[in-house]
Short mmCIF file of C-alpha atoms in Angstrom, two decimals:
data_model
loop_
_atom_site.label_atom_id
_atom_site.label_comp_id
_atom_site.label_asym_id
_atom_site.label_seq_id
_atom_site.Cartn_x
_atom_site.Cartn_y
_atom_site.Cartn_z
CA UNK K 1 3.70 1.10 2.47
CA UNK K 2 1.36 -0.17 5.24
CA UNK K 3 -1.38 2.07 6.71
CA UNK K 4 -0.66 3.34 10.02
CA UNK K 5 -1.73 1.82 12.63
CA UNK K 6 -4.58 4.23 13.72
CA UNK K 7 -5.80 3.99 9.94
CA UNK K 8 -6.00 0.13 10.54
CA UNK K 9 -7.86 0.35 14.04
CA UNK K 10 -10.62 2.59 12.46
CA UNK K 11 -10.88 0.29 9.59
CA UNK K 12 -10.70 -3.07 11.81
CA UNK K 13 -13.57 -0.90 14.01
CA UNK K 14 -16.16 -0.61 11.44
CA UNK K 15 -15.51 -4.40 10.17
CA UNK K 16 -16.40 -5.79 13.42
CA UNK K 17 -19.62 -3.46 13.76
CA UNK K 18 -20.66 -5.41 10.16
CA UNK K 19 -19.70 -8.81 11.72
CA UNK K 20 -21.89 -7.71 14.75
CA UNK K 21 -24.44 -7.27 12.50
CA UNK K 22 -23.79 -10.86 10.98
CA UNK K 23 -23.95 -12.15 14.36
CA UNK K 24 -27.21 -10.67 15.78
CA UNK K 25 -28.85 -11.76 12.62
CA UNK K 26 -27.54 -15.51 13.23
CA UNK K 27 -29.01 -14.90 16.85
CA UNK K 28 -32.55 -13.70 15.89
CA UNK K 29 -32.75 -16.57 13.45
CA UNK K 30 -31.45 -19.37 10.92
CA UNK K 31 -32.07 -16.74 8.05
CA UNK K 32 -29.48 -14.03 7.47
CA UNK K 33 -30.77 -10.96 6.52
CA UNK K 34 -29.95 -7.51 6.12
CA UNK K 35 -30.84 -4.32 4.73
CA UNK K 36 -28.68 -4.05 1.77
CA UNK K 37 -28.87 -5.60 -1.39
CA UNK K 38 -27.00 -8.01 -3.72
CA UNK K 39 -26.03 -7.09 -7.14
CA UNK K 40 -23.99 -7.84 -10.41
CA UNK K 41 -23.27 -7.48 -14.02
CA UNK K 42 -24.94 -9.25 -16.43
CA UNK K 43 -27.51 -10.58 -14.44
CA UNK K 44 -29.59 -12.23 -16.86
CA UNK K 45 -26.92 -14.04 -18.49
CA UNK K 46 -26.77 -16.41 -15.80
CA UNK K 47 -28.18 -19.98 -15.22
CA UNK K 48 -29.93 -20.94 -12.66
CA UNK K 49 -28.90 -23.74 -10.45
CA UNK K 50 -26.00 -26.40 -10.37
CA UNK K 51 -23.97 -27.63 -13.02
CA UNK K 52 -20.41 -28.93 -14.34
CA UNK K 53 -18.40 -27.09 -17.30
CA UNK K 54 -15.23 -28.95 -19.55
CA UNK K 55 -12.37 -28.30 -16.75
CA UNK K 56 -10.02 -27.17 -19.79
CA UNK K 57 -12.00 -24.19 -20.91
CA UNK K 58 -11.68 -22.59 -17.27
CA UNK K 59 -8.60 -20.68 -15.96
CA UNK K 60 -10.45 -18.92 -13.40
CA UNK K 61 -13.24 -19.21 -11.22
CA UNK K 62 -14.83 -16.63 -8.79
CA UNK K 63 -17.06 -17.43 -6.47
CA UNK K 64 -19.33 -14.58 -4.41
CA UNK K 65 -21.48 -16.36 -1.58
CA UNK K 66 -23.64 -14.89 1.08
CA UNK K 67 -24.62 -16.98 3.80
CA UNK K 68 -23.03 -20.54 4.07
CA UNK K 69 -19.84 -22.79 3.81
CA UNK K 70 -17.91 -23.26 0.57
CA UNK K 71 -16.00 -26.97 -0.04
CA UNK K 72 -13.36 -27.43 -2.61
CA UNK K 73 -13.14 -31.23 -3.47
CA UNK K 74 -11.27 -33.62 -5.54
CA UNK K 75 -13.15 -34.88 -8.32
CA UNK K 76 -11.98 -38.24 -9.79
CA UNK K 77 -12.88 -39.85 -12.78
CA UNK K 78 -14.43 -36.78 -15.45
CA UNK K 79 -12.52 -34.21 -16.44
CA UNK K 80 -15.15 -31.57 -15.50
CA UNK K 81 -15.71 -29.07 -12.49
CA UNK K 82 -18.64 -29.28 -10.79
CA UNK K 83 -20.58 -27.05 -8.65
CA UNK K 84 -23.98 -27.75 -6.58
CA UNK K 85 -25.52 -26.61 -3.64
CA UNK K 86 -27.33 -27.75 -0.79
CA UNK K 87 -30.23 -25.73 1.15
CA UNK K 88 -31.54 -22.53 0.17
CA UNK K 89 -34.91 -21.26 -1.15
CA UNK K 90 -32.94 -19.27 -3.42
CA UNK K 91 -30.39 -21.33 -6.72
CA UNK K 92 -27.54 -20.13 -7.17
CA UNK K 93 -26.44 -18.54 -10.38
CA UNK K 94 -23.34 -19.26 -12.91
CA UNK K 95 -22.27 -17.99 -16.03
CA UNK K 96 -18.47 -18.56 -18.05
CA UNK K 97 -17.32 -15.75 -19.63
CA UNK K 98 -13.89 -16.58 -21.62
CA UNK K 99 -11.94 -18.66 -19.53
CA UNK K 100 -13.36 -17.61 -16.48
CA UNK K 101 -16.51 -19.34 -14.49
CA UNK K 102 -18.30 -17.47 -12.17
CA UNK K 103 -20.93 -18.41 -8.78
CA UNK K 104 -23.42 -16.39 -7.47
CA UNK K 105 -25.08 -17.36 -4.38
CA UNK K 106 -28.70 -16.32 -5.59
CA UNK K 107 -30.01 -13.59 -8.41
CA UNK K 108 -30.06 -10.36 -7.69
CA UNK K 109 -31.80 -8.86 -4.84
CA UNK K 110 -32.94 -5.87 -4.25
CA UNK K 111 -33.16 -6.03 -0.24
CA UNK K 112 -31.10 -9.08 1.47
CA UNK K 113 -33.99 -10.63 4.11
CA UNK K 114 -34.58 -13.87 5.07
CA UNK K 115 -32.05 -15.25 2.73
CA UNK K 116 -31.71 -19.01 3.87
CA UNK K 117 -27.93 -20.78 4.35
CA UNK K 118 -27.16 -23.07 1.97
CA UNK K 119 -23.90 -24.89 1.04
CA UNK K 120 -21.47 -25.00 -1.90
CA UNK K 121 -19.28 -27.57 -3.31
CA UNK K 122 -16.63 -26.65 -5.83
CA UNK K 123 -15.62 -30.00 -7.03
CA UNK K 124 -12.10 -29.65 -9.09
CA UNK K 125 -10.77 -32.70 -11.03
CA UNK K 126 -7.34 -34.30 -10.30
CA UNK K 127 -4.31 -32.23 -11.44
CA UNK K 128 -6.10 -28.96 -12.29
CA UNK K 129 -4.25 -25.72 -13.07
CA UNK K 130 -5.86 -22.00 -12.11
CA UNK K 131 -4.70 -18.80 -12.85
CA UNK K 132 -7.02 -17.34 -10.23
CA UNK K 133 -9.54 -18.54 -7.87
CA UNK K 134 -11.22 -15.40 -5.68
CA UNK K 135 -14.09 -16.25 -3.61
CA UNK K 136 -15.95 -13.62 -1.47
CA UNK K 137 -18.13 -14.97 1.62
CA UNK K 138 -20.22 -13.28 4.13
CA UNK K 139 -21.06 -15.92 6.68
CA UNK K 140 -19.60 -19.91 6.60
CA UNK K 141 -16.22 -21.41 6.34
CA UNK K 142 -14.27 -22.11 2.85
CA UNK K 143 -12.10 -25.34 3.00
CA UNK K 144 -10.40 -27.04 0.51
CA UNK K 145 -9.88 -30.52 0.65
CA UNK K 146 -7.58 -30.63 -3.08
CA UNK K 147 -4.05 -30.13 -4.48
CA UNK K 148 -4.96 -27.91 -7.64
CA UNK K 149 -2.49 -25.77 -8.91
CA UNK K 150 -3.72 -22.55 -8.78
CA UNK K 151 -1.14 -19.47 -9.40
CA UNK K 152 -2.98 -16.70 -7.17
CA UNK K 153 -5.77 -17.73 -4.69
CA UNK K 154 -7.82 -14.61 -3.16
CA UNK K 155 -10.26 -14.90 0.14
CA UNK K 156 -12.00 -12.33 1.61
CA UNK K 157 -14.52 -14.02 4.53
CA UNK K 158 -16.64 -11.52 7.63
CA UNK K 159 -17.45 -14.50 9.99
CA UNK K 160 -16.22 -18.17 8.87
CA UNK K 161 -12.53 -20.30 9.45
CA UNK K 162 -10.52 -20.16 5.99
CA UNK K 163 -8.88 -23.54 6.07
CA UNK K 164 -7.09 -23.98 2.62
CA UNK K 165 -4.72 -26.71 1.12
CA UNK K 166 -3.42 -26.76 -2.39
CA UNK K 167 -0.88 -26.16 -4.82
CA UNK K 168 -0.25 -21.85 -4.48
CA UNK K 169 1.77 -19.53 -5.65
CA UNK K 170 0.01 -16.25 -4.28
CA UNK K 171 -2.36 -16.00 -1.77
CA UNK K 172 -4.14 -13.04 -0.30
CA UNK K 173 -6.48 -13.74 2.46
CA UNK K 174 -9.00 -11.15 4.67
CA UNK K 175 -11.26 -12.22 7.58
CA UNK K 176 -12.48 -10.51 10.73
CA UNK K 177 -13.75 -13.59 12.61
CA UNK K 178 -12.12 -16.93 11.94
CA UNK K 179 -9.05 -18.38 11.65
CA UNK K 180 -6.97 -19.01 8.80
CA UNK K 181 -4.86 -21.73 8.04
CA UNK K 182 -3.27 -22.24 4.78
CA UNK K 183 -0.87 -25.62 3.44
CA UNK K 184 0.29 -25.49 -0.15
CA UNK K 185 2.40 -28.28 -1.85
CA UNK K 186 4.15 -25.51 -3.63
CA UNK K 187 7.08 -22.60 -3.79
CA UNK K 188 5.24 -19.80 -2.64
CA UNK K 189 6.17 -16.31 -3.78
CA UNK K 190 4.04 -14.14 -1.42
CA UNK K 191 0.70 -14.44 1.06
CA UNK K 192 -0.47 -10.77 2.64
CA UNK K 193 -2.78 -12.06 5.46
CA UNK K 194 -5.20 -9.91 7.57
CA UNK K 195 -7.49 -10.60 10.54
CA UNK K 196 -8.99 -8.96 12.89
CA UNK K 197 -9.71 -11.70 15.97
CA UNK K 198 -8.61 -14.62 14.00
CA UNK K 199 -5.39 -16.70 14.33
CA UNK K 200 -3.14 -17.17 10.87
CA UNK K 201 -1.13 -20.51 10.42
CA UNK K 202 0.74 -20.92 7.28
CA UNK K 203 2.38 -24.76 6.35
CA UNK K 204 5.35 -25.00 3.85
CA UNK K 205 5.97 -28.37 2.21
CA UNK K 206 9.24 -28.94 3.12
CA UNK K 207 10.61 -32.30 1.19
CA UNK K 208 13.93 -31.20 0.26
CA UNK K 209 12.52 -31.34 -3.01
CA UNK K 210 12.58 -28.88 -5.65
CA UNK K 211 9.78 -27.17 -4.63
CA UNK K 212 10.29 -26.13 -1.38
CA UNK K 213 10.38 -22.90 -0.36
CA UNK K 214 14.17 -21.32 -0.44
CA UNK K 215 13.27 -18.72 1.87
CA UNK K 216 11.17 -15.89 2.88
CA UNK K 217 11.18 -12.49 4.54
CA UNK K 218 8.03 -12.16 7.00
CA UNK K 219 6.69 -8.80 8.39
CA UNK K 220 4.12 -8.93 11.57
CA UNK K 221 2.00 -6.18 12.35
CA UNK K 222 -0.20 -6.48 15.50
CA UNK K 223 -1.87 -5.16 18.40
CA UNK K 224 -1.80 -8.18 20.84
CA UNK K 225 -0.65 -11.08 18.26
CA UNK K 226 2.72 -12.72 18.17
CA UNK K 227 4.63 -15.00 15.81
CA UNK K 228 5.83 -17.81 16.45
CA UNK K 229 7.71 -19.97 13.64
CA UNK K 230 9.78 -23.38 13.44
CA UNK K 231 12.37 -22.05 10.38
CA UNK K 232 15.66 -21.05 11.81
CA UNK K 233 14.38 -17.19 11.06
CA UNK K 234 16.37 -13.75 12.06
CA UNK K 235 15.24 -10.84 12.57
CA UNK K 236 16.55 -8.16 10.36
CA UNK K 237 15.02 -4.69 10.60
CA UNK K 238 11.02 -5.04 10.79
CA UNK K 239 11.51 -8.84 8.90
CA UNK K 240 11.59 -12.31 9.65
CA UNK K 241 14.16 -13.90 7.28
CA UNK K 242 14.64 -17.36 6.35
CA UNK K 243 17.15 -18.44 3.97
CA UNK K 244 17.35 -16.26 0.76
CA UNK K 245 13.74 -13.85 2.12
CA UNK K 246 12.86 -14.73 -1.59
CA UNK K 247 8.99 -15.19 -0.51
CA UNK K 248 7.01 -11.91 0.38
CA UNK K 249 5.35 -12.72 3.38
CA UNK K 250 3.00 -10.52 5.30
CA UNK K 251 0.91 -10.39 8.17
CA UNK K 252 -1.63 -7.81 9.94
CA UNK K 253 -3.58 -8.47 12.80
CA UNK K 254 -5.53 -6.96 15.85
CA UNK K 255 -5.79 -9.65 18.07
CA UNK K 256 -4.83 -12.99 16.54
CA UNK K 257 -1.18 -15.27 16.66
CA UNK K 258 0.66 -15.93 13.02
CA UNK K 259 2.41 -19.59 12.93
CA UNK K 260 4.87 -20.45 9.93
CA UNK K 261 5.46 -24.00 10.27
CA UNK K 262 7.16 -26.34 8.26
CA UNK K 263 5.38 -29.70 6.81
CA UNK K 264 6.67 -32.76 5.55
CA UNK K 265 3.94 -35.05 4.82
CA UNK K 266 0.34 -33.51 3.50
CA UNK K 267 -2.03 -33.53 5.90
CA UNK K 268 -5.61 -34.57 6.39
CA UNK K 269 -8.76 -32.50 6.87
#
């Protein structure tokens, strides 16, 4: 069951006091920097620096970033993913661990000062299959700019636009400043959305095809938001329902719109 609304105010209230945070450390500088530290398991396992791994020993990849934008692009050619970095003072850090590949934006730290933006770039070879990709960002957009098919997408982003198209099945997304906008070339079976002062567009492929979504059943929660949608949707109890409401769709938001649209030709970034 959802958390009341009170609950979600109180939570949404000490989010933004972080993101202020975020903000006035932008401000004072180009660094961001703040008291607390950044930590993980197995530590010293990890390399240092860029690199590329054999695309068909990885199922999952999670990616936790601190300061700076994350691109997903199409890599043609190799049969690898690859993963470098731009800026910094600071390499990043990966290690695979069974199927799974995993980016850290720097080593461990004990206090998070002066830590210099740098950005990522995921690059994912043509036709490539996830089971999970979860990234985790403090400060800077994530984009994708690739149709992988990936069963269950996860983004949780403070300050930074989520702008996302590829193949899902599942996607759960979390900002508090910055919009999201999602496309994917796929059925979808469920997306749980939340925002704080950020607007939330989701695209459908609609071909007539196979693969386009039968239907879905959307519930909106908001504060000052509305929905607005171009699928010949009623309104039954607390839903919006299209068609058969076989895709779980769901929606929280202080002060930001939600757009379902539908989308017959990819687009462009």
């Amino acid at each position: 069951m959802k958390a009341s609304i009170i609950t979600r105010i109180v939570l949404y209230s000490v989010l933004i006091l972080v993101l202020c945070g975020v903000l006035v450390s932008g401000i004072m500088g180009s660094s961001f920097g703040f008291g607390t530290g950044f930590d993980y398991e197995d530590a010293k396992l990890y390399t240092a620096g860029g690199g590329s791994i054999d695309s068909s020993k990885i199922n999952e990849i999670e990616i936790e970033w601190i300061d700076g934008d994350i691109n997903i692009i199409e890599l043609r050619g190799a049969d690898i993913i690859g993963f470098s970095e731009e800026g910094g003072s600071e390499p990043m850090q990966y290690l695979v661990k069974g199927d799974k590949l995993m980016i850290k934006f720097c080593k461990p730290l004990r206090f998070m000062k002066n830590v210099d933006s740098k950005t990522l770039t995921l690059e994912l070879p043509v036709g490539k299959s996830l089971r999970k990709l979860a990234i985790e960002n403090i400060n800077g957009d994530v984009k994708s700019y690739v149709f992988a098919d990936i069963d269950s997408v996860s983004i949780e982003n403070v300050n930074g636009d989520v702008d996302m198209q590829g193949n899902f099945e599942n996607i759960d997304c979390e900002t508090v400043s910055g919009d999201i906008r999602f496309f994917t070339g796929k059925t979808l079976h469920s997306g749980d959305f939340e925002s704080v002062s950020s607007d939330i567009t989701l695209e459908l492929f609609q071909t007539g095809g196979a693969n386009d979504v039968k239907g879905f059943s959307a519930e909106f929660d908001s504060i000052s938001g509305k929905l607005d949608t171009d699928f010949d949707v009623s309104v039954v109890g607390d839903a919006f329902v299209y068609g058969d409401g076989g895709c779980d769709l769901d929606f929280d938001t202080v002060s930001g719109n939600v757009k379902i649209l539908r989308q017959a030709n990819h687009r462009g970034n």
